[in-house]
JSON list of C-alpha atoms in Angstrom, two decimals:
[
{"chain": "K", "resi": 28, "resn": "GLY", "atom": "CA", "xyz": [0.05, 0.04, -0.01]},
{"chain": "K", "resi": 29, "resn": "GLU", "atom": "CA", "xyz": [0.99, 3.83, -0.23]},
{"chain": "K", "resi": 30, "resn": "ASP", "atom": "CA", "xyz": [3.63, 4.59, 2.48]},
{"chain": "K", "resi": 31, "resn": "VAL", "atom": "CA", "xyz": [5.36, 8.13, 3.37]},
{"chain": "K", "resi": 32, "resn": "GLU", "atom": "CA", "xyz": [8.78, 8.02, 5.62]},
{"chain": "K", "resi": 33, "resn": "GLN", "atom": "CA", "xyz": [10.15, 10.96, 7.53]},
{"chain": "K", "resi": 34, "resn": "SER", "atom": "CA", "xyz": [12.49, 11.11, 10.01]},
{"chain": "K", "resi": 35, "resn": "LEU", "atom": "CA", "xyz": [11.03, 12.08, 13.37]},
{"chain": "K", "resi": 36, "resn": "PHE", "atom": "CA", "xyz": [13.59, 14.89, 14.68]},
{"chain": "K", "resi": 37, "resn": "LEU", "atom": "CA", "xyz": [15.78, 17.47, 13.28]},
{"chain": "K", "resi": 38, "resn": "SER", "atom": "CA", "xyz": [18.08, 20.13, 15.10]},
{"chain": "K", "resi": 39, "resn": "VAL", "atom": "CA", "xyz": [19.74, 22.70, 13.53]},
{"chain": "K", "resi": 40, "resn": "ARG", "atom": "CA", "xyz": [21.55, 26.00, 14.51]},
{"chain": "K", "resi": 41, "resn": "GLU", "atom": "CA", "xyz": [19.85, 29.22, 13.65]},
{"chain": "K", "resi": 42, "resn": "GLY", "atom": "CA", "xyz": [20.76, 30.92, 10.15]},
{"chain": "K", "resi": 43, "resn": "ASP", "atom": "CA", "xyz": [22.18, 27.33, 9.39]},
{"chain": "K", "resi": 44, "resn": "SER", "atom": "CA", "xyz": [19.97, 25.70, 6.33]},
{"chain": "K", "resi": 45, "resn": "SER", "atom": "CA", "xyz": [17.51, 23.00, 7.38]},
{"chain": "K", "resi": 46, "resn": "VAL", "atom": "CA", "xyz": [17.35, 20.22, 5.12]},
{"chain": "K", "resi": 47, "resn": "ILE", "atom": "CA", "xyz": [13.83, 17.71, 6.10]},
{"chain": "K", "resi": 48, "resn": "ASN", "atom": "CA", "xyz": [13.64, 14.60, 3.75]},
{"chain": "K", "resi": 49, "resn": "CYS", "atom": "CA", "xyz": [10.38, 12.17, 2.80]},
{"chain": "K", "resi": 50, "resn": "THR", "atom": "CA", "xyz": [10.18, 8.95, 0.84]},
{"chain": "K", "resi": 51, "resn": "TYR", "atom": "CA", "xyz": [6.78, 7.57, -0.96]},
{"chain": "K", "resi": 52, "resn": "THR", "atom": "CA", "xyz": [5.97, 4.43, -2.75]},
{"chain": "K", "resi": 53, "resn": "ASP", "atom": "CA", "xyz": [3.46, 5.72, -4.74]},
{"chain": "K", "resi": 54, "resn": "SER", "atom": "CA", "xyz": [4.35, 6.83, -8.13]},
{"chain": "K", "resi": 55, "resn": "SER", "atom": "CA", "xyz": [1.05, 7.57, -9.22]},
{"chain": "K", "resi": 56, "resn": "SER", "atom": "CA", "xyz": [0.98, 10.38, -6.91]},
{"chain": "K", "resi": 57, "resn": "THR", "atom": "CA", "xyz": [0.34, 14.06, -8.65]},
{"chain": "K", "resi": 58, "resn": "TYR", "atom": "CA", "xyz": [1.31, 16.08, -6.21]},
{"chain": "K", "resi": 59, "resn": "LEU", "atom": "CA", "xyz": [3.14, 16.17, -3.22]},
{"chain": "K", "resi": 60, "resn": "TYR", "atom": "CA", "xyz": [3.01, 18.73, -0.25]},
{"chain": "K", "resi": 61, "resn": "TRP", "atom": "CA", "xyz": [5.51, 19.99, 2.78]},
{"chain": "K", "resi": 62, "resn": "TYR", "atom": "CA", "xyz": [2.74, 20.84, 5.55]},
{"chain": "K", "resi": 63, "resn": "LYS", "atom": "CA", "xyz": [3.74, 22.81, 8.91]},
{"chain": "K", "resi": 64, "resn": "GLN", "atom": "CA", "xyz": [1.98, 22.17, 12.34]},
{"chain": "K", "resi": 65, "resn": "GLU", "atom": "CA", "xyz": [3.34, 24.66, 15.42]},
{"chain": "K", "resi": 66, "resn": "PRO", "atom": "CA", "xyz": [1.85, 23.62, 18.64]},
{"chain": "K", "resi": 67, "resn": "GLY", "atom": "CA", "xyz": [-1.56, 23.39, 19.09]},
{"chain": "K", "resi": 68, "resn": "ALA", "atom": "CA", "xyz": [-2.58, 24.09, 15.39]},
{"chain": "K", "resi": 69, "resn": "GLY", "atom": "CA", "xyz": [-4.05, 22.92, 12.87]},
{"chain": "K", "resi": 70, "resn": "LEU", "atom": "CA", "xyz": [-1.81, 22.27, 9.23]},
{"chain": "K", "resi": 71, "resn": "GLN", "atom": "CA", "xyz": [-0.95, 24.51, 7.01]},
{"chain": "K", "resi": 72, "resn": "LEU", "atom": "CA", "xyz": [0.02, 24.41, 3.71]},
{"chain": "K", "resi": 73, "resn": "LEU", "atom": "CA", "xyz": [4.09, 25.71, 2.99]},
{"chain": "K", "resi": 74, "resn": "THR", "atom": "CA", "xyz": [4.53, 24.58, -0.15]},
{"chain": "K", "resi": 75, "resn": "TYR", "atom": "CA", "xyz": [4.11, 21.45, -3.27]},
{"chain": "K", "resi": 76, "resn": "ILE", "atom": "CA", "xyz": [4.82, 20.12, -5.89]},
{"chain": "K", "resi": 77, "resn": "PHE", "atom": "CA", "xyz": [3.39, 18.75, -9.20]},
{"chain": "K", "resi": 78, "resn": "SER", "atom": "CA", "xyz": [4.92, 15.53, -9.47]},
{"chain": "K", "resi": 79, "resn": "ASN", "atom": "CA", "xyz": [6.66, 16.43, -13.33]},
{"chain": "K", "resi": 80, "resn": "MET", "atom": "CA", "xyz": [8.77, 18.55, -11.70]},
{"chain": "K", "resi": 81, "resn": "ASP", "atom": "CA", "xyz": [12.28, 18.58, -10.20]},
{"chain": "K", "resi": 82, "resn": "MET", "atom": "CA", "xyz": [12.22, 21.75, -7.99]},
{"chain": "K", "resi": 83, "resn": "LYS", "atom": "CA", "xyz": [10.14, 24.24, -7.03]},
{"chain": "K", "resi": 84, "resn": "GLN", "atom": "CA", "xyz": [12.09, 27.25, -4.59]},
{"chain": "K", "resi": 85, "resn": "ASP", "atom": "CA", "xyz": [9.56, 29.91, -3.31]},
{"chain": "K", "resi": 86, "resn": "GLN", "atom": "CA", "xyz": [11.75, 32.42, -0.86]},
{"chain": "K", "resi": 87, "resn": "ARG", "atom": "CA", "xyz": [13.71, 30.22, 1.79]},
{"chain": "K", "resi": 88, "resn": "LEU", "atom": "CA", "xyz": [11.85, 27.18, 0.78]},
{"chain": "K", "resi": 89, "resn": "THR", "atom": "CA", "xyz": [12.96, 24.94, -2.02]},
{"chain": "K", "resi": 90, "resn": "VAL", "atom": "CA", "xyz": [11.31, 21.31, -2.66]},
{"chain": "K", "resi": 91, "resn": "LEU", "atom": "CA", "xyz": [13.72, 19.04, -4.25]},
{"chain": "K", "resi": 92, "resn": "LEU", "atom": "CA", "xyz": [11.57, 16.09, -6.04]},
{"chain": "K", "resi": 93, "resn": "ASN", "atom": "CA", "xyz": [13.70, 12.49, -7.45]},
{"chain": "K", "resi": 94, "resn": "LYS", "atom": "CA", "xyz": [10.66, 10.62, -9.09]},
{"chain": "K", "resi": 95, "resn": "LYS", "atom": "CA", "xyz": [12.98, 7.69, -9.98]},
{"chain": "K", "resi": 96, "resn": "ASP", "atom": "CA", "xyz": [13.86, 6.70, -5.98]},
{"chain": "K", "resi": 97, "resn": "LYS", "atom": "CA", "xyz": [10.71, 8.62, -4.90]},
{"chain": "K", "resi": 98, "resn": "HIS", "atom": "CA", "xyz": [12.53, 11.06, -2.26]},
{"chain": "K", "resi": 99, "resn": "LEU", "atom": "CA", "xyz": [11.16, 14.67, -1.82]},
{"chain": "K", "resi": 100, "resn": "SER", "atom": "CA", "xyz": [12.66, 17.16, 0.43]},
{"chain": "K", "resi": 101, "resn": "LEU", "atom": "CA", "xyz": [12.92, 20.35, 1.89]},
{"chain": "K", "resi": 102, "resn": "ARG", "atom": "CA", "xyz": [15.33, 22.90, 2.27]},
{"chain": "K", "resi": 103, "resn": "ILE", "atom": "CA", "xyz": [14.72, 25.96, 4.86]},
{"chain": "K", "resi": 104, "resn": "ALA", "atom": "CA", "xyz": [17.68, 28.69, 3.86]},
{"chain": "K", "resi": 105, "resn": "ASP", "atom": "CA", "xyz": [18.62, 31.04, 7.01]},
{"chain": "K", "resi": 106, "resn": "THR", "atom": "CA", "xyz": [16.22, 28.99, 9.45]},
{"chain": "K", "resi": 107, "resn": "GLN", "atom": "CA", "xyz": [14.76, 30.75, 12.21]},
{"chain": "K", "resi": 108, "resn": "THR", "atom": "CA", "xyz": [13.84, 30.07, 15.65]},
{"chain": "K", "resi": 109, "resn": "GLY", "atom": "CA", "xyz": [10.41, 30.73, 14.14]},
{"chain": "K", "resi": 110, "resn": "ASP", "atom": "CA", "xyz": [10.84, 27.79, 11.78]},
{"chain": "K", "resi": 111, "resn": "SER", "atom": "CA", "xyz": [10.66, 25.13, 15.03]},
{"chain": "K", "resi": 112, "resn": "ALA", "atom": "CA", "xyz": [7.48, 23.29, 14.29]},
{"chain": "K", "resi": 113, "resn": "ILE", "atom": "CA", "xyz": [6.79, 20.04, 12.94]},
{"chain": "K", "resi": 114, "resn": "TYR", "atom": "CA", "xyz": [6.46, 19.34, 9.31]},
{"chain": "K", "resi": 115, "resn": "PHE", "atom": "CA", "xyz": [4.65, 16.93, 7.67]},
{"chain": "K", "resi": 116, "resn": "CYS", "atom": "CA", "xyz": [5.31, 15.34, 4.05]},
{"chain": "K", "resi": 117, "resn": "ALA", "atom": "CA", "xyz": [2.17, 14.47, 1.89]},
{"chain": "K", "resi": 118, "resn": "GLU", "atom": "CA", "xyz": [1.39, 12.92, -1.53]},
{"chain": "K", "resi": 119, "resn": "SER", "atom": "CA", "xyz": [-2.30, 13.13, -3.03]},
{"chain": "K", "resi": 120, "resn": "ILE", "atom": "CA", "xyz": [-2.82, 9.88, -4.57]},
{"chain": "K", "resi": 121, "resn": "ASP", "atom": "CA", "xyz": [-6.00, 9.82, -6.36]},
{"chain": "K", "resi": 122, "resn": "GLN", "atom": "CA", "xyz": [-6.94, 13.50, -6.40]},
{"chain": "K", "resi": 123, "resn": "GLY", "atom": "CA", "xyz": [-10.08, 12.87, -4.10]},
{"chain": "K", "resi": 124, "resn": "GLY", "atom": "CA", "xyz": [-9.03, 14.50, -1.17]},
{"chain": "K", "resi": 125, "resn": "LYS", "atom": "CA", "xyz": [-6.92, 12.17, 0.00]},
{"chain": "K", "resi": 126, "resn": "LEU", "atom": "CA", "xyz": [-3.88, 12.26, 1.39]},
{"chain": "K", "resi": 127, "resn": "ILE", "atom": "CA", "xyz": [-1.01, 9.85, 2.88]},
{"chain": "K", "resi": 128, "resn": "PHE", "atom": "CA", "xyz": [1.29, 11.49, 5.12]},
{"chain": "K", "resi": 129, "resn": "GLY", "atom": "CA", "xyz": [4.34, 10.90, 6.82]},
{"chain": "K", "resi": 130, "resn": "GLN", "atom": "CA", "xyz": [4.87, 10.77, 10.66]},
{"chain": "K", "resi": 131, "resn": "GLY", "atom": "CA", "xyz": [5.89, 14.32, 10.58]},
{"chain": "K", "resi": 132, "resn": "THR", "atom": "CA", "xyz": [9.65, 15.71, 11.68]},
{"chain": "K", "resi": 133, "resn": "GLU", "atom": "CA", "xyz": [10.10, 17.99, 14.62]},
{"chain": "K", "resi": 134, "resn": "LEU", "atom": "CA", "xyz": [12.66, 20.74, 14.12]},
{"chain": "K", "resi": 135, "resn": "SER", "atom": "CA", "xyz": [13.85, 22.51, 16.57]},
{"chain": "K", "resi": 136, "resn": "VAL", "atom": "CA", "xyz": [15.97, 25.55, 16.12]},
{"chain": "K", "resi": 137, "resn": "LYS", "atom": "CA", "xyz": [18.20, 26.60, 18.85]},
{"chain": "K", "resi": 138, "resn": "PRO", "atom": "CA", "xyz": [19.35, 30.46, 18.67]},
{"chain": "N", "resi": 23, "resn": "ASN", "atom": "CA", "xyz": [-13.51, 33.97, 5.38]},
{"chain": "N", "resi": 24, "resn": "ALA", "atom": "CA", "xyz": [-13.66, 31.23, 8.68]},
{"chain": "N", "resi": 25, "resn": "GLY", "atom": "CA", "xyz": [-12.47, 28.81, 6.34]},
{"chain": "N", "resi": 26, "resn": "VAL", "atom": "CA", "xyz": [-12.73, 25.36, 8.16]},
{"chain": "N", "resi": 27, "resn": "THR", "atom": "CA", "xyz": [-14.26, 25.33, 11.38]},
{"chain": "N", "resi": 28, "resn": "GLN", "atom": "CA", "xyz": [-13.87, 22.44, 13.90]},
{"chain": "N", "resi": 29, "resn": "THR", "atom": "CA", "xyz": [-16.13, 22.02, 17.27]},
{"chain": "N", "resi": 30, "resn": "PRO", "atom": "CA", "xyz": [-15.29, 21.22, 20.12]},
{"chain": "N", "resi": 31, "resn": "LYS", "atom": "CA", "xyz": [-11.74, 22.01, 20.53]},
{"chain": "N", "resi": 32, "resn": "PHE", "atom": "CA", "xyz": [-12.12, 19.72, 23.80]},
{"chain": "N", "resi": 33, "resn": "GLN", "atom": "CA", "xyz": [-13.64, 17.30, 24.95]},
{"chain": "N", "resi": 34, "resn": "VAL", "atom": "CA", "xyz": [-13.40, 13.87, 27.44]},
{"chain": "N", "resi": 35, "resn": "LEU", "atom": "CA", "xyz": [-15.66, 11.45, 27.13]},
{"chain": "N", "resi": 36, "resn": "LYS", "atom": "CA", "xyz": [-16.09, 8.40, 29.53]},
{"chain": "N", "resi": 37, "resn": "THR", "atom": "CA", "xyz": [-15.91, 4.80, 27.69]},
{"chain": "N", "resi": 38, "resn": "GLY", "atom": "CA", "xyz": [-19.02, 3.59, 25.92]},
{"chain": "N", "resi": 39, "resn": "GLN", "atom": "CA", "xyz": [-20.80, 7.40, 25.78]},
{"chain": "N", "resi": 40, "resn": "SER", "atom": "CA", "xyz": [-21.08, 8.62, 22.11]},
{"chain": "N", "resi": 41, "resn": "MET", "atom": "CA", "xyz": [-20.44, 12.23, 20.49]},
{"chain": "N", "resi": 42, "resn": "THR", "atom": "CA", "xyz": [-20.46, 13.62, 17.32]},
{"chain": "N", "resi": 43, "resn": "LEU", "atom": "CA", "xyz": [-17.46, 16.57, 16.16]},
{"chain": "N", "resi": 44, "resn": "GLN", "atom": "CA", "xyz": [-18.64, 18.95, 13.83]},
{"chain": "N", "resi": 45, "resn": "CYS", "atom": "CA", "xyz": [-16.78, 20.49, 11.20]},
{"chain": "N", "resi": 46, "resn": "ALA", "atom": "CA", "xyz": [-18.02, 23.14, 8.36]},
{"chain": "N", "resi": 47, "resn": "GLN", "atom": "CA", "xyz": [-16.41, 24.62, 5.87]},
{"chain": "N", "resi": 48, "resn": "ASP", "atom": "CA", "xyz": [-17.06, 27.72, 3.40]},
{"chain": "N", "resi": 49, "resn": "MET", "atom": "CA", "xyz": [-15.49, 27.82, 0.83]},
{"chain": "N", "resi": 50, "resn": "ASN", "atom": "CA", "xyz": [-17.57, 25.75, -1.20]},
{"chain": "N", "resi": 51, "resn": "HIS", "atom": "CA", "xyz": [-15.24, 22.90, -1.59]},
{"chain": "N", "resi": 52, "resn": "GLU", "atom": "CA", "xyz": [-16.07, 19.36, -2.82]},
{"chain": "N", "resi": 53, "resn": "TYR", "atom": "CA", "xyz": [-13.93, 17.39, -0.68]},
{"chain": "N", "resi": 54, "resn": "MET", "atom": "CA", "xyz": [-13.92, 16.95, 2.90]},
{"chain": "N", "resi": 55, "resn": "SER", "atom": "CA", "xyz": [-11.64, 14.65, 5.27]},
{"chain": "N", "resi": 56, "resn": "TRP", "atom": "CA", "xyz": [-11.35, 13.41, 9.02]},
{"chain": "N", "resi": 57, "resn": "TYR", "atom": "CA", "xyz": [-7.94, 12.63, 9.96]},
{"chain": "N", "resi": 58, "resn": "ARG", "atom": "CA", "xyz": [-6.52, 11.89, 13.93]},
{"chain": "N", "resi": 59, "resn": "GLN", "atom": "CA", "xyz": [-3.17, 12.06, 14.46]},
{"chain": "N", "resi": 60, "resn": "ASP", "atom": "CA", "xyz": [-1.21, 10.19, 17.07]},
{"chain": "N", "resi": 61, "resn": "PRO", "atom": "CA", "xyz": [2.22, 10.63, 18.16]},
{"chain": "N", "resi": 62, "resn": "GLY", "atom": "CA", "xyz": [4.63, 9.30, 15.85]},
{"chain": "N", "resi": 63, "resn": "MET", "atom": "CA", "xyz": [1.98, 8.19, 13.43]},
{"chain": "N", "resi": 64, "resn": "GLY", "atom": "CA", "xyz": [1.46, 11.36, 11.51]},
{"chain": "N", "resi": 65, "resn": "LEU", "atom": "CA", "xyz": [-1.63, 11.86, 10.34]},
{"chain": "N", "resi": 66, "resn": "ARG", "atom": "CA", "xyz": [-4.22, 8.94, 9.68]},
{"chain": "N", "resi": 67, "resn": "LEU", "atom": "CA", "xyz": [-7.08, 8.85, 7.29]},
{"chain": "N", "resi": 68, "resn": "ILE", "atom": "CA", "xyz": [-10.73, 7.88, 9.27]},
{"chain": "N", "resi": 69, "resn": "HIS", "atom": "CA", "xyz": [-13.27, 8.72, 6.44]},
{"chain": "N", "resi": 70, "resn": "TYR", "atom": "CA", "xyz": [-13.68, 11.13, 3.37]},
{"chain": "N", "resi": 71, "resn": "SER", "atom": "CA", "xyz": [-16.26, 12.38, 1.03]},
{"chain": "N", "resi": 72, "resn": "VAL", "atom": "CA", "xyz": [-15.36, 13.65, -2.71]},
{"chain": "N", "resi": 73, "resn": "GLY", "atom": "CA", "xyz": [-19.58, 15.58, -2.45]},
{"chain": "N", "resi": 74, "resn": "ALA", "atom": "CA", "xyz": [-22.88, 15.91, -0.48]},
{"chain": "N", "resi": 75, "resn": "GLY", "atom": "CA", "xyz": [-24.30, 12.66, -0.37]},
{"chain": "N", "resi": 76, "resn": "ILE", "atom": "CA", "xyz": [-21.00, 10.13, -1.08]},
{"chain": "N", "resi": 77, "resn": "THR", "atom": "CA", "xyz": [-18.56, 9.20, 2.15]},
{"chain": "N", "resi": 78, "resn": "ASP", "atom": "CA", "xyz": [-15.89, 6.76, 2.08]},
{"chain": "N", "resi": 79, "resn": "GLN", "atom": "CA", "xyz": [-13.57, 4.79, 4.56]},
{"chain": "N", "resi": 80, "resn": "GLY", "atom": "CA", "xyz": [-10.13, 5.69, 4.87]},
{"chain": "N", "resi": 81, "resn": "GLU", "atom": "CA", "xyz": [-7.10, 4.12, 6.59]},
{"chain": "N", "resi": 82, "resn": "VAL", "atom": "CA", "xyz": [-8.87, 3.59, 10.15]},
{"chain": "N", "resi": 83, "resn": "PRO", "atom": "CA", "xyz": [-12.71, 3.85, 9.75]},
{"chain": "N", "resi": 84, "resn": "ASN", "atom": "CA", "xyz": [-13.47, 1.44, 12.81]},
{"chain": "N", "resi": 85, "resn": "GLY", "atom": "CA", "xyz": [-15.80, 2.78, 15.63]},
{"chain": "N", "resi": 86, "resn": "TYR", "atom": "CA", "xyz": [-16.59, 5.74, 13.49]},
{"chain": "N", "resi": 87, "resn": "ASN", "atom": "CA", "xyz": [-19.32, 7.14, 11.28]},
{"chain": "N", "resi": 88, "resn": "VAL", "atom": "CA", "xyz": [-19.70, 10.09, 8.86]},
{"chain": "N", "resi": 89, "resn": "SER", "atom": "CA", "xyz": [-22.11, 11.83, 6.96]},
{"chain": "N", "resi": 90, "resn": "ARG", "atom": "CA", "xyz": [-22.13, 14.46, 4.23]},
{"chain": "N", "resi": 91, "resn": "SER", "atom": "CA", "xyz": [-26.09, 15.80, 3.56]},
{"chain": "N", "resi": 92, "resn": "THR", "atom": "CA", "xyz": [-24.74, 18.89, 2.82]},
{"chain": "N", "resi": 93, "resn": "THR", "atom": "CA", "xyz": [-21.42, 20.87, 0.99]},
{"chain": "N", "resi": 94, "resn": "GLU", "atom": "CA", "xyz": [-20.62, 22.49, 3.94]},
{"chain": "N", "resi": 95, "resn": "ASP", "atom": "CA", "xyz": [-20.91, 20.08, 6.76]},
{"chain": "N", "resi": 96, "resn": "PHE", "atom": "CA", "xyz": [-18.82, 16.75, 7.40]},
{"chain": "N", "resi": 97, "resn": "PRO", "atom": "CA", "xyz": [-20.00, 15.84, 10.94]},
{"chain": "N", "resi": 98, "resn": "LEU", "atom": "CA", "xyz": [-17.77, 12.81, 12.29]},
{"chain": "N", "resi": 99, "resn": "ARG", "atom": "CA", "xyz": [-19.63, 10.26, 15.12]},
{"chain": "N", "resi": 100, "resn": "LEU", "atom": "CA", "xyz": [-17.91, 8.17, 16.94]},
{"chain": "N", "resi": 101, "resn": "LEU", "atom": "CA", "xyz": [-20.93, 5.60, 18.29]},
{"chain": "N", "resi": 102, "resn": "SER", "atom": "CA", "xyz": [-19.15, 3.84, 21.48]},
{"chain": "N", "resi": 103, "resn": "ALA", "atom": "CA", "xyz": [-16.02, 5.73, 22.49]},
{"chain": "N", "resi": 104, "resn": "ALA", "atom": "CA", "xyz": [-12.74, 3.85, 23.43]},
{"chain": "N", "resi": 105, "resn": "PRO", "atom": "CA", "xyz": [-9.51, 4.54, 24.97]},
{"chain": "N", "resi": 106, "resn": "SER", "atom": "CA", "xyz": [-8.14, 3.83, 21.54]},
{"chain": "N", "resi": 107, "resn": "GLN", "atom": "CA", "xyz": [-9.56, 6.91, 20.13]},
{"chain": "N", "resi": 108, "resn": "THR", "atom": "CA", "xyz": [-7.93, 9.25, 22.39]},
{"chain": "N", "resi": 109, "resn": "SER", "atom": "CA", "xyz": [-6.16, 11.40, 19.78]},
{"chain": "N", "resi": 110, "resn": "VAL", "atom": "CA", "xyz": [-6.15, 14.79, 18.08]},
{"chain": "N", "resi": 111, "resn": "TYR", "atom": "CA", "xyz": [-8.83, 14.91, 15.18]},
{"chain": "N", "resi": 112, "resn": "PHE", "atom": "CA", "xyz": [-8.50, 17.28, 11.80]},
{"chain": "N", "resi": 113, "resn": "CYS", "atom": "CA", "xyz": [-11.39, 17.54, 9.62]},
{"chain": "N", "resi": 114, "resn": "ALA", "atom": "CA", "xyz": [-9.66, 19.41, 6.23]},
{"chain": "N", "resi": 115, "resn": "SER", "atom": "CA", "xyz": [-11.38, 20.36, 3.26]},
{"chain": "N", "resi": 116, "resn": "SER", "atom": "CA", "xyz": [-10.15, 20.81, -0.54]},
{"chain": "N", "resi": 117, "resn": "ARG", "atom": "CA", "xyz": [-11.32, 21.88, -3.96]},
{"chain": "N", "resi": 118, "resn": "ARG", "atom": "CA", "xyz": [-11.50, 19.10, -6.84]},
{"chain": "N", "resi": 119, "resn": "GLN", "atom": "CA", "xyz": [-9.88, 21.19, -9.35]},
{"chain": "N", "resi": 120, "resn": "GLY", "atom": "CA", "xyz": [-5.87, 22.39, -9.00]},
{"chain": "N", "resi": 121, "resn": "SER", "atom": "CA", "xyz": [-3.22, 21.62, -6.87]},
{"chain": "N", "resi": 122, "resn": "GLY", "atom": "CA", "xyz": [-5.37, 20.08, -4.48]},
{"chain": "N", "resi": 123, "resn": "GLU", "atom": "CA", "xyz": [-4.31, 21.73, -1.66]},
{"chain": "N", "resi": 124, "resn": "ALA", "atom": "CA", "xyz": [-6.49, 20.85, 1.60]},
{"chain": "N", "resi": 125, "resn": "PHE", "atom": "CA", "xyz": [-7.11, 23.71, 4.86]},
{"chain": "N", "resi": 126, "resn": "PHE", "atom": "CA", "xyz": [-7.27, 22.29, 8.00]},
{"chain": "N", "resi": 127, "resn": "GLY", "atom": "CA", "xyz": [-9.50, 22.87, 11.08]},
{"chain": "N", "resi": 128, "resn": "GLN", "atom": "CA", "xyz": [-7.45, 23.53, 14.45]},
{"chain": "N", "resi": 129, "resn": "GLY", "atom": "CA", "xyz": [-8.51, 20.31, 15.58]},
{"chain": "N", "resi": 130, "resn": "THR", "atom": "CA", "xyz": [-10.27, 18.68, 18.49]},
{"chain": "N", "resi": 131, "resn": "ARG", "atom": "CA", "xyz": [-8.38, 17.21, 21.16]},
{"chain": "N", "resi": 132, "resn": "LEU", "atom": "CA", "xyz": [-10.44, 14.13, 22.68]},
{"chain": "N", "resi": 133, "resn": "THR", "atom": "CA", "xyz": [-9.83, 11.66, 25.58]},
{"chain": "N", "resi": 134, "resn": "VAL", "atom": "CA", "xyz": [-11.82, 8.72, 26.11]},
{"chain": "N", "resi": 135, "resn": "VAL", "atom": "CA", "xyz": [-11.26, 7.36, 30.12]}
]
């Protein structure tokens, strides 16, 4: 079945770059997403990439997609303490509102 | 623009009690979904709906019922609560077309004792 895997924790220093990685299994995914969850809040979409792209840049965020290896990454440049949150990778498997989520990566940014 | 609204935000139930978690969206989205979030497991899909009158099961549907009588509302019913249903529940909605971006409610933290 469909599966999305992420490492659970990442710790970086303020000002460094953060790279959060994700692997997925469904090669028919149309879109892949990165969501951010701050403590006690719902999920907010950070960015997404269409499956026929290999890179997308949006200000401090860079998404890289390697379809051959089914690997997705999110790079946050100049990481700030306000970036501390849980980041979820997700894939859309049938364009029907069904998202398969990874376990979430808790990013801790130390001053 | 309210987006996706969930009520209540917090709830404590006794084992065997029933309750309904409410979800409403004002964006005229076709798709609505319910997820539960448990530590280290990400979000798992409970039930989803592709439009009014249509619902289907997700990954973990047992113990939950849904209905979609209107485009706006998608309530989740727990018929007989169990401690294993202690979790944070999120409702989401999305459009049929485009990127499929899902908009999430703020969540309902449910504890079953």
